[in-house]
Coordinates of C-alpha atoms and ligand atoms in Angstrom, one line a residue:
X1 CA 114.1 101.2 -36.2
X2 CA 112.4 103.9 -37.6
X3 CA 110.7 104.1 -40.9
X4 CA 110.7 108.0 -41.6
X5 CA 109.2 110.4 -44.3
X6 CA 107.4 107.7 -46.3
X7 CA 103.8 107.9 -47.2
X8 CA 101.9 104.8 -45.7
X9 CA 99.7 103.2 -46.3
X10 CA 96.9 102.5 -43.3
X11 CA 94.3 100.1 -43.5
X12 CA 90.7 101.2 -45.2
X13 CA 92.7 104.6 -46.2
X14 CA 91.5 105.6 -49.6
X15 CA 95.1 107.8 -50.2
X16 CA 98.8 107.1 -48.5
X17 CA 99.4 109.2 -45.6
X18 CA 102.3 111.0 -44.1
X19 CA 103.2 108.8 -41.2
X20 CA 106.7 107.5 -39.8
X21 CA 106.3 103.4 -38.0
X22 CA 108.3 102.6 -35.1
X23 CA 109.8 99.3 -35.0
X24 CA 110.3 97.1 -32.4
X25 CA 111.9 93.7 -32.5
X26 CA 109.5 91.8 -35.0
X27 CA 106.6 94.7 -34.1
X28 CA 105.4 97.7 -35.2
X29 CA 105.1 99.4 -31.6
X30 CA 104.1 103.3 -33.1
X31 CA 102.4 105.1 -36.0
X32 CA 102.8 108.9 -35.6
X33 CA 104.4 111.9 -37.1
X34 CA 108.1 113.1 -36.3
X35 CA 108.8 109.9 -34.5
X36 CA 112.3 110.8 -32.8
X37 CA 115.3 108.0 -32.6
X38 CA 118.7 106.7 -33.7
X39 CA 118.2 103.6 -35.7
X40 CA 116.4 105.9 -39.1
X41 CA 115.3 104.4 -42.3
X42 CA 114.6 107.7 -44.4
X43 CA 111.8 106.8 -46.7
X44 CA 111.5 110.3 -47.9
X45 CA 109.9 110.3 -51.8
X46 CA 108.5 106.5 -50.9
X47 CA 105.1 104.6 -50.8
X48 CA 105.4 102.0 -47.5
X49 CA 102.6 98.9 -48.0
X50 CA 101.9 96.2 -46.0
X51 CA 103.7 93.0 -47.0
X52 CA 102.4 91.4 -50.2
X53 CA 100.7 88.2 -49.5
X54 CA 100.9 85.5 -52.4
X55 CA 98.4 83.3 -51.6
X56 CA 98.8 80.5 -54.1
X57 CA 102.1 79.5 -55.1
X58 CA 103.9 75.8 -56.0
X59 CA 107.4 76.1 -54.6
X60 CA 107.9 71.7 -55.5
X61 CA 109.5 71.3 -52.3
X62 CA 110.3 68.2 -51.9
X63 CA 110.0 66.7 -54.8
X64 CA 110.6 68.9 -58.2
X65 CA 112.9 71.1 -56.9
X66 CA 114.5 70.8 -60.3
X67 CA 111.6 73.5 -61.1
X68 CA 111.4 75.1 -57.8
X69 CA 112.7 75.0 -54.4
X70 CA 111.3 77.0 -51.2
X71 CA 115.1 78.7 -51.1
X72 CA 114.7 80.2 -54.8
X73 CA 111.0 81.0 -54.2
X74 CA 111.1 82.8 -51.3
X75 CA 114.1 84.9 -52.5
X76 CA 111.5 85.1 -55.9
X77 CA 108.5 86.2 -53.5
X78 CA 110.8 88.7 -51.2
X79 CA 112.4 90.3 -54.5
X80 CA 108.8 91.2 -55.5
X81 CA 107.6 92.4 -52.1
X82 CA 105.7 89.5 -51.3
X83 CA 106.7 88.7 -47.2
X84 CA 103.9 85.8 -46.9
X85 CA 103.9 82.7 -49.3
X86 CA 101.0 80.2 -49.0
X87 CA 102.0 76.8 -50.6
X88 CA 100.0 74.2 -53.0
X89 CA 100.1 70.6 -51.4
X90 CA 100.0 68.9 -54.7
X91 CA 103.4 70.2 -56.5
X92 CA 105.8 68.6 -53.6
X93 CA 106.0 65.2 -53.1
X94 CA 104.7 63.8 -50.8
X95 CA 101.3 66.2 -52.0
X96 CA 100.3 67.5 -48.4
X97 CA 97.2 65.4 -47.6
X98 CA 97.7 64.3 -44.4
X99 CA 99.6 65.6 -41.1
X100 CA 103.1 63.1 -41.6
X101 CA 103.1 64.4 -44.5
X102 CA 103.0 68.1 -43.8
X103 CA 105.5 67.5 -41.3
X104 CA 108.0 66.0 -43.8
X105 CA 107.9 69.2 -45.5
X106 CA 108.2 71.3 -43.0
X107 CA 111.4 69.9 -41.7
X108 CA 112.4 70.9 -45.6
X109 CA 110.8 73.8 -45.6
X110 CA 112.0 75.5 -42.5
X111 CA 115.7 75.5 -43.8
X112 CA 114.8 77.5 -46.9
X113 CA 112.2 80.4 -46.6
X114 CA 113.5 83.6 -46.3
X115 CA 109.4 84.7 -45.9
X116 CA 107.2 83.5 -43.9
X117 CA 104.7 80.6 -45.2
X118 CA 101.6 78.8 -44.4
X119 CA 100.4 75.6 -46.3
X120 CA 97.3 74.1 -47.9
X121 CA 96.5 70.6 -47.3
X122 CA 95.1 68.7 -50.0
X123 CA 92.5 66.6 -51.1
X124 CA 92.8 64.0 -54.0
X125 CA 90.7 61.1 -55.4
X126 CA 93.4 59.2 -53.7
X127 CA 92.6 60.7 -50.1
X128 CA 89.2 59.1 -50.2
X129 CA 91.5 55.5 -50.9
X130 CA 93.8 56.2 -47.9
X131 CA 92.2 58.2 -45.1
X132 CA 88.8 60.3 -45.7
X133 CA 87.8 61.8 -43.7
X134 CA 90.6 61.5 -41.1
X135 CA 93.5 63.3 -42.9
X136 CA 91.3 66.5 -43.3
X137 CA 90.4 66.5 -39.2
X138 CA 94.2 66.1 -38.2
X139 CA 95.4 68.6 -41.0
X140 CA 92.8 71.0 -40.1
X141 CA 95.0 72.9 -37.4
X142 CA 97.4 73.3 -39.2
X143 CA 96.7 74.3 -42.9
X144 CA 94.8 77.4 -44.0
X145 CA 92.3 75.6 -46.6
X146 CA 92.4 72.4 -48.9
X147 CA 93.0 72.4 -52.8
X148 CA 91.4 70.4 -54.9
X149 CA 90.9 69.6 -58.5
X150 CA 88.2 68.9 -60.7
X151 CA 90.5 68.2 -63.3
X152 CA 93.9 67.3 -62.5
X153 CA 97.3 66.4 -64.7
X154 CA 99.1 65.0 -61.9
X155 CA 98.9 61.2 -61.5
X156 CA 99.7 61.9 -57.4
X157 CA 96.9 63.9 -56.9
X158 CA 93.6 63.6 -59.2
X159 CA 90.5 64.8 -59.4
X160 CA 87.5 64.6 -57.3
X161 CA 84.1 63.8 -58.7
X162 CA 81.4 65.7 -58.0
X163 CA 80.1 63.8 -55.4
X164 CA 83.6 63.5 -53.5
X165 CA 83.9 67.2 -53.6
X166 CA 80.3 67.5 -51.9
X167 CA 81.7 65.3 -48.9
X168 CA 84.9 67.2 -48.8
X169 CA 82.6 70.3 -48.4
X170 CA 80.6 68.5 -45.8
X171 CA 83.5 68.3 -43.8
X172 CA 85.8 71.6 -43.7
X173 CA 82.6 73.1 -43.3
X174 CA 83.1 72.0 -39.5
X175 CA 86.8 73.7 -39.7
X176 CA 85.3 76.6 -41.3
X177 CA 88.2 76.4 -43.6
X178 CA 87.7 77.0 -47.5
X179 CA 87.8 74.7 -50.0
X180 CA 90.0 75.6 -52.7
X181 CA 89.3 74.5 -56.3
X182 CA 90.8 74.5 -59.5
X183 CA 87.4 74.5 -62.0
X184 CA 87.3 73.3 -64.9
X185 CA 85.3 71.0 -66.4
X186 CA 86.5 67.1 -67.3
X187 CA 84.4 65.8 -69.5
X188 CA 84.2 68.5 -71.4
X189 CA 87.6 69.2 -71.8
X190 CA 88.2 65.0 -72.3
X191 CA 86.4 65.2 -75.4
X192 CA 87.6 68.5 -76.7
X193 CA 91.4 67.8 -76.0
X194 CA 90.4 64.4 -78.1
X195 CA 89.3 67.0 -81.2
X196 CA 91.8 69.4 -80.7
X197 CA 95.2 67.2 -80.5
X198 CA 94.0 65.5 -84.1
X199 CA 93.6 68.9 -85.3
X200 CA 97.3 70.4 -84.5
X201 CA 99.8 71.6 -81.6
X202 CA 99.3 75.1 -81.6
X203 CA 98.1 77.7 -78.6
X204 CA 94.9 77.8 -80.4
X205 CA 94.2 74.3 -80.8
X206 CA 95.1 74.3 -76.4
X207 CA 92.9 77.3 -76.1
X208 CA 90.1 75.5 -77.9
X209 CA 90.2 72.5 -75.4
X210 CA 89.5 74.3 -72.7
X211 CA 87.9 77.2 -73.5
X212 CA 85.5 80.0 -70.9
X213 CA 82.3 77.3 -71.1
X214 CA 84.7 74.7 -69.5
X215 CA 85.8 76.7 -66.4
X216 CA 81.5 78.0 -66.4
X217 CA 80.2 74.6 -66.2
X218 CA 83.2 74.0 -63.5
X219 CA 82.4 76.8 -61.2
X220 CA 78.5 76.7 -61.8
X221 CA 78.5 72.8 -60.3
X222 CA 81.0 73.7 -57.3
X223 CA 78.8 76.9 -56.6
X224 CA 76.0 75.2 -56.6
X225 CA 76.9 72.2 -54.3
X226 CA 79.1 74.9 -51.8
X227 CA 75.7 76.4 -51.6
X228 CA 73.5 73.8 -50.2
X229 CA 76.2 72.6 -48.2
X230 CA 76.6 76.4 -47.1
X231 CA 80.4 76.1 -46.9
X232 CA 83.3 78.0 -47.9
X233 CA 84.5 77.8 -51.4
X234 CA 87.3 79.9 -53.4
X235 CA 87.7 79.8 -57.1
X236 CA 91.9 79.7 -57.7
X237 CA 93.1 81.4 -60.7
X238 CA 89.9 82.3 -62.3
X239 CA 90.3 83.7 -65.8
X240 CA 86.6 84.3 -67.0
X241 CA 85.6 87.4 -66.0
X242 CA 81.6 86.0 -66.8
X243 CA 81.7 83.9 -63.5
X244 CA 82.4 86.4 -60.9
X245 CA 79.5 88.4 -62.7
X246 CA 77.1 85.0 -63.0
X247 CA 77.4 83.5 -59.1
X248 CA 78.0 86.1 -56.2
X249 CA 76.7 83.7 -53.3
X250 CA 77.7 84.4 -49.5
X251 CA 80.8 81.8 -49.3
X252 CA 81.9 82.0 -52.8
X253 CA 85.0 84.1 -53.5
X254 CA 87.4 84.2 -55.9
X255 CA 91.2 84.9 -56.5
X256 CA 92.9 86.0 -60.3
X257 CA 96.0 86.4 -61.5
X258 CA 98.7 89.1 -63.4
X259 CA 98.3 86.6 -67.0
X260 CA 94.8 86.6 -66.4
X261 CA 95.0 90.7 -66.0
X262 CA 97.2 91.4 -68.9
X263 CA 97.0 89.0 -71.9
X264 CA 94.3 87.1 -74.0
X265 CA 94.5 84.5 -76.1
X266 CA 95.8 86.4 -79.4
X267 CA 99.0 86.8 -76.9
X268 CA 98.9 83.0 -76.0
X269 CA 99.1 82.8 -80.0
X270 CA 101.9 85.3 -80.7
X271 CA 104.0 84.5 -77.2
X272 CA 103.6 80.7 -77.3
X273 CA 104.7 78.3 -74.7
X274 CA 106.1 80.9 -72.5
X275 CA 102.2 81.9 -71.6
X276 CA 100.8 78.5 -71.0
X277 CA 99.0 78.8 -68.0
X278 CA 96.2 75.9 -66.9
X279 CA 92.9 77.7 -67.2
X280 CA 95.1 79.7 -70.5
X281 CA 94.3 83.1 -70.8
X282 CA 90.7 84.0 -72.1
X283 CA 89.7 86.5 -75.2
X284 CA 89.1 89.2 -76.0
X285 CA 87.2 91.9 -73.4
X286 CA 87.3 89.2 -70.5
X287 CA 90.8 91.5 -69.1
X288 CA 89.0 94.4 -69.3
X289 CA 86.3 93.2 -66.9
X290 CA 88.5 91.2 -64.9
X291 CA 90.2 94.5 -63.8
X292 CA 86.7 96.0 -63.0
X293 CA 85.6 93.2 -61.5
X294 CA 88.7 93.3 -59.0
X295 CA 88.7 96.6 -58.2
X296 CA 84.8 96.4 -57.2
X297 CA 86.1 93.5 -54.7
X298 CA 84.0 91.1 -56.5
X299 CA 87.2 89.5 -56.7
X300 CA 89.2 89.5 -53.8
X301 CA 92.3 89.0 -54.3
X302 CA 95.3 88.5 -56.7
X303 CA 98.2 85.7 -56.5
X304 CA 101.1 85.0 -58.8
X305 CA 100.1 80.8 -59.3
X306 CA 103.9 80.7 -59.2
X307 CA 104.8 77.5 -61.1
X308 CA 108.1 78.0 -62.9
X309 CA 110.1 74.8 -64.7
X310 CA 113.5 74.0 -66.1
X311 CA 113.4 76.0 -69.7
X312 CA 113.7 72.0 -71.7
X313 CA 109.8 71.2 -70.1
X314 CA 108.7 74.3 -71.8
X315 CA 110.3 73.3 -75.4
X316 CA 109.0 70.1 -75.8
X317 CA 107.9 70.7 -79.7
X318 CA 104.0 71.1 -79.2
X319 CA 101.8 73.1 -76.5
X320 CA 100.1 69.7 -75.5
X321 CA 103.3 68.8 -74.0
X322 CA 104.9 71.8 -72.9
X323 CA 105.1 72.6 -69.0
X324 CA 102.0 74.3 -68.2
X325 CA 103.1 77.2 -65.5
X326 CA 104.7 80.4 -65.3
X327 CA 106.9 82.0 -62.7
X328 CA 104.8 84.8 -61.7
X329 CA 105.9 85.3 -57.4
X330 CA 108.2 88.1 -58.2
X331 CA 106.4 90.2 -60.7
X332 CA 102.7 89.7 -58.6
X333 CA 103.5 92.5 -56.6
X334 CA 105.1 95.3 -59.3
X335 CA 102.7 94.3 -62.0
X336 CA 99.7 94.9 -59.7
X337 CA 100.9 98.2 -58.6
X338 CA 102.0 99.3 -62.0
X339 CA 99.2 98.2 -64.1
X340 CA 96.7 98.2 -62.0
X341 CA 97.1 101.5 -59.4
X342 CA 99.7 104.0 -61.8
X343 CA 97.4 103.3 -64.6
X344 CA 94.4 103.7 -62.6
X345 CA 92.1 100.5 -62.8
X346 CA 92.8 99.8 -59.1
X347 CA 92.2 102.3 -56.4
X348 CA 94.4 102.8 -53.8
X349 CA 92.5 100.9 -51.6
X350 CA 91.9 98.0 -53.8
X351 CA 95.3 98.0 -54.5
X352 CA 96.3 97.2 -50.3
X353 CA 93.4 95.0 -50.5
X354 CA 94.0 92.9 -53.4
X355 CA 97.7 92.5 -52.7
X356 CA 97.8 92.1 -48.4
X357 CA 94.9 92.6 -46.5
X358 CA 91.7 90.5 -48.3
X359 CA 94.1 87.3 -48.2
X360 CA 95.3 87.7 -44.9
X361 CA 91.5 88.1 -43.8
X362 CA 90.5 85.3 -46.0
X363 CA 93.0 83.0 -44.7
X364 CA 93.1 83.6 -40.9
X365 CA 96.3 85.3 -40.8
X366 CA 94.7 89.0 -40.1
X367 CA 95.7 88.5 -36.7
X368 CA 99.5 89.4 -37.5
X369 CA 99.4 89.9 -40.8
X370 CA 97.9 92.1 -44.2
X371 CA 98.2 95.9 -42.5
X372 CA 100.1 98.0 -41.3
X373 CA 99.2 98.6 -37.7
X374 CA 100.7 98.7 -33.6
X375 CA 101.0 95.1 -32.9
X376 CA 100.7 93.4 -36.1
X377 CA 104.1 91.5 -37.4
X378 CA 106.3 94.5 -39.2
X379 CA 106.0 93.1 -42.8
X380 CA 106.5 96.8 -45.2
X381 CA 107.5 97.0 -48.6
X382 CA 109.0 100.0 -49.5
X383 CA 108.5 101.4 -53.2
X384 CA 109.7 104.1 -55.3
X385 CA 106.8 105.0 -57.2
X386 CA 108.5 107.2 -60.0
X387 CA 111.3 104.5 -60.7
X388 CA 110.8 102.6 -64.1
X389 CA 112.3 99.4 -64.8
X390 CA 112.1 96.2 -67.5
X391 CA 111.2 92.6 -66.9
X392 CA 114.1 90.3 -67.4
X393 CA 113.8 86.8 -67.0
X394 CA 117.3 86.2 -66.3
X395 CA 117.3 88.2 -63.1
X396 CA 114.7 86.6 -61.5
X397 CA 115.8 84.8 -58.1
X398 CA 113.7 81.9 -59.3
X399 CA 114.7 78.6 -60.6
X400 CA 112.0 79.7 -63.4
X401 CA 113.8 82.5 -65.8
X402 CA 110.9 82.0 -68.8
X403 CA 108.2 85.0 -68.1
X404 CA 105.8 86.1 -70.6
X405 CA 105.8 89.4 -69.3
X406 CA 109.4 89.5 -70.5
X407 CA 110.7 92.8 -71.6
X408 CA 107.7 94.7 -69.9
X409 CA 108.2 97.9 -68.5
X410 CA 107.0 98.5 -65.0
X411 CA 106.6 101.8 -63.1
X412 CA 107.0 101.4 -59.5
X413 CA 110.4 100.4 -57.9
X414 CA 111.2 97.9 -54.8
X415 CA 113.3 99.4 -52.5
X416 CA 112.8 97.1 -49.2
X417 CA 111.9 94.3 -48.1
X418 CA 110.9 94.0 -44.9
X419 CA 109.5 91.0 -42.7
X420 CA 109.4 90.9 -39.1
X421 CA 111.2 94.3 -38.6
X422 CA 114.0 92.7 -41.0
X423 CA 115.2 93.7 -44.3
X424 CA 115.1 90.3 -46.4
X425 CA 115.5 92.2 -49.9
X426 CA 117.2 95.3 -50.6
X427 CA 117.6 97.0 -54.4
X428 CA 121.2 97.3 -54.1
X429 CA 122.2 94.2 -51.8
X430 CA 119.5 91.6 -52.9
X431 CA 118.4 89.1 -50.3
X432 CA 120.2 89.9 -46.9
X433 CA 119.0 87.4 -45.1
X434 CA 119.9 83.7 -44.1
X435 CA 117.9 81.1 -45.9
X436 CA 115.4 79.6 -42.9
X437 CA 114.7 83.1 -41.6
X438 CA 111.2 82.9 -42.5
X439 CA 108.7 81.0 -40.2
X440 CA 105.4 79.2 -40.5
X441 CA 102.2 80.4 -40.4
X442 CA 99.0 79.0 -38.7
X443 CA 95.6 80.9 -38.6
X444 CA 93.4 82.4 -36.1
X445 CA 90.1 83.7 -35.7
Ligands
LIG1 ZN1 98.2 76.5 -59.0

């Protein structure tokens, strides 16, 4: 196949170029002008990226697939140009923290994904019971970081204490895998929870309890302790803008996320439930400096957090109860380029980066993945950059049809799909492939 009269983009390129990509089986085999054959994909009038990467998404699977399975996610994810999922080990059950289980859900898994996919393992309170520091040495091949929480709502996988975390550190440090965490603060979110539930139910009174200062303290202490260790650590879903200014140390990276990008806690007011994210959306001027901060690479990357539930666990009657998650896969890809690129707070090169190529470099996966190059996996998203279109929940391939970036218009169309020289998602046909298509991902280099 042939992908002809599209402007593509290369890797490092600070503008998409005139180029047409040869395809061969899974391959691209040539970049070049007026490539000649009979199998053509006119691209004429399009933009052609390198396959989104979502690097942080809960697909449930098994376990809640009442919220989310890997079939509807990966449909979700290939919809919105993403060709690579990488999956949370603490929303399926059993959470991925050792090798049997990571091989139960692969047997799942491999059925389902119309993308491809790599895992995290994971690392809970309750590893350190069962088999520390065993499960992290026979998971190592085979997962592309570990998550863990220093707060956690999920009786299967809780939190580590500080001094847990440090041994964690201590050990993927020998992997040179990252350590994933999700920062926020316990104890001071234990007491201000306490204050705020007596005080009401609102997305103010949630805001309140966990507030910048919580997810500061948070990332300060796990900075701090990946530093003297000297091992790799990645802040997941950050939402203050302050802590990628405040720690900047070699090791330390950090990911955010569209909700964090676009709305601030007077939306979280006016929207309600439908934006309750865990960290929630910050206030005001944080968006503003998250974008900066993202297009000067201080952040590397973006991912959805993907976390979508039946619409009864968002409408429980109060915020402290509600289902704290979003489905976010399917938009990652459009909202980035729209918001960010079209309107000119990402350059073009930041754009590639933040959506493909910093993940796939961060996670290992570089090697076949995250540009658009001879000899890398052919992963391409094809988009109409003119076309203008409106969020609607109710389309999403997702279990998850509750979005607060419902009735949002976006400028910048998907036309293809494309993963391993396949189209998986067309505009016109939807997903045209079988589910299972997709394969899994280990990392190199
Ligand atoms: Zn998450």
């Amino acid at each position: 196949m042939i992908i002809k009269g599209g402007k593509v983009a290369l890797p490092a390129a600070d503008e998409p170029v005139a180029k047409d990509i040869r395809i061969e089986g899974e391959k691209i085999v040539e970049i070049g002008d007026d490539l000649k054959g009979n199998d053509i994909l006119d691209a004429s009038g399009l933009l052609v990226i390198p396959g989104g990467i979502d690097p942080h998404v809960h697909f449930d699977d098994p376990g809640y697939t009442e919220r989310e399975d890997f079939y509807h996610g990966s449909m979700a994810a290939a919809s919105g140009g993403i060709t690579t999922v990488i999956d949370m080990p603490c929303t399926s059950v059993p959470p991925v923290t050792n090798l049997e289980n990571l091989k139960r859900k692969l047997d799942v898994v491999r059925e389902k994904s119309v993308v491809d996919y790599g895992f995290f393992g994971g690392v809970s309170a309750q590893s350190f019971e069962e088999g520390f520091p065993h499960y992290l040495e026979e998971l190592s091949e085979y997962v592309l970081g570990f998550k863990t929480y220093f707060i956690s709502g999920m009786p299967t996988f809780e939190r580590l204490e500080h001094h847990q975390f440090r041994e964690v550190l201590k050990v993927t440090r020998k992997f040179d895998l990252p350590v994933l965490l999700h920062a926020e603060d316990f104890e001071f979110i234990k007491r201000a929870s306490e204050i705020e539930k007596k005080k009401g139910n609102t997305p103010q009174n949630y805001y309140n309890s966990r507030p910048e200062i919580a997810e500061l303290i948070a990332i300060a202490t796990a900075a701090i302790i990946a530093q003297e260790i000297d091992a790799r650590l990645h802040i997941v879903h950050l939402g203050t803008a302050k802590a990628a200014e405040l720690f900047n140390y070699t090791n330390l990276s950090f990911e955010t996320a569209p909700h964090y990008l676009e709305f601030n806690v007077e939306d979280f007011i006016r929207i309600g439930s439908p934006l309750k994210v865990t960290p929630p959306v910050k206030g005001k001027g944080n968006r503003e400096k998250l974008w900066s901060l993202l297009n000067d690479g201080k952040i590397s990357f973006v991912a959805s957090d993907h976390a979508p539930c039946p619409e009864i666990e968002k409408n429980t009657g109060s915020i402290w109860t509600d289902y704290s998650g979003i489905p976010g896969t399917g938009t990652l890809l459009p909202y980035l380029f729209s918001e960010g690129y079209m309107k000119g707070r990402l350059s073009w090169r930041r754009f590639v980066e933040a959506i493909s190529s910093a993940a796939a470099k961060y996670y290992g996966l570089y090697y076949r993945k995250g540009s658009i190059e001879v000899g890398k996996d052919a992963d391409l998203v094809l988009i109409d950059p003119q076309k203008r279109w409106v969020v609607e929940g109710n389309k999403f391939f997702s279990k998850g049809k509750i979005t607060p970036f419902e009735g949002m218009e976006f400028k910048g169309r998907i036309v293809k799909t494309i993963v391993r020289g396949r189209v998986v998602y067309d505009e016109k046909d939807g997903i045209t492939v079988e589910p299972g298509y997709g394969i899994f991902l280990k990392r190199k280099g």
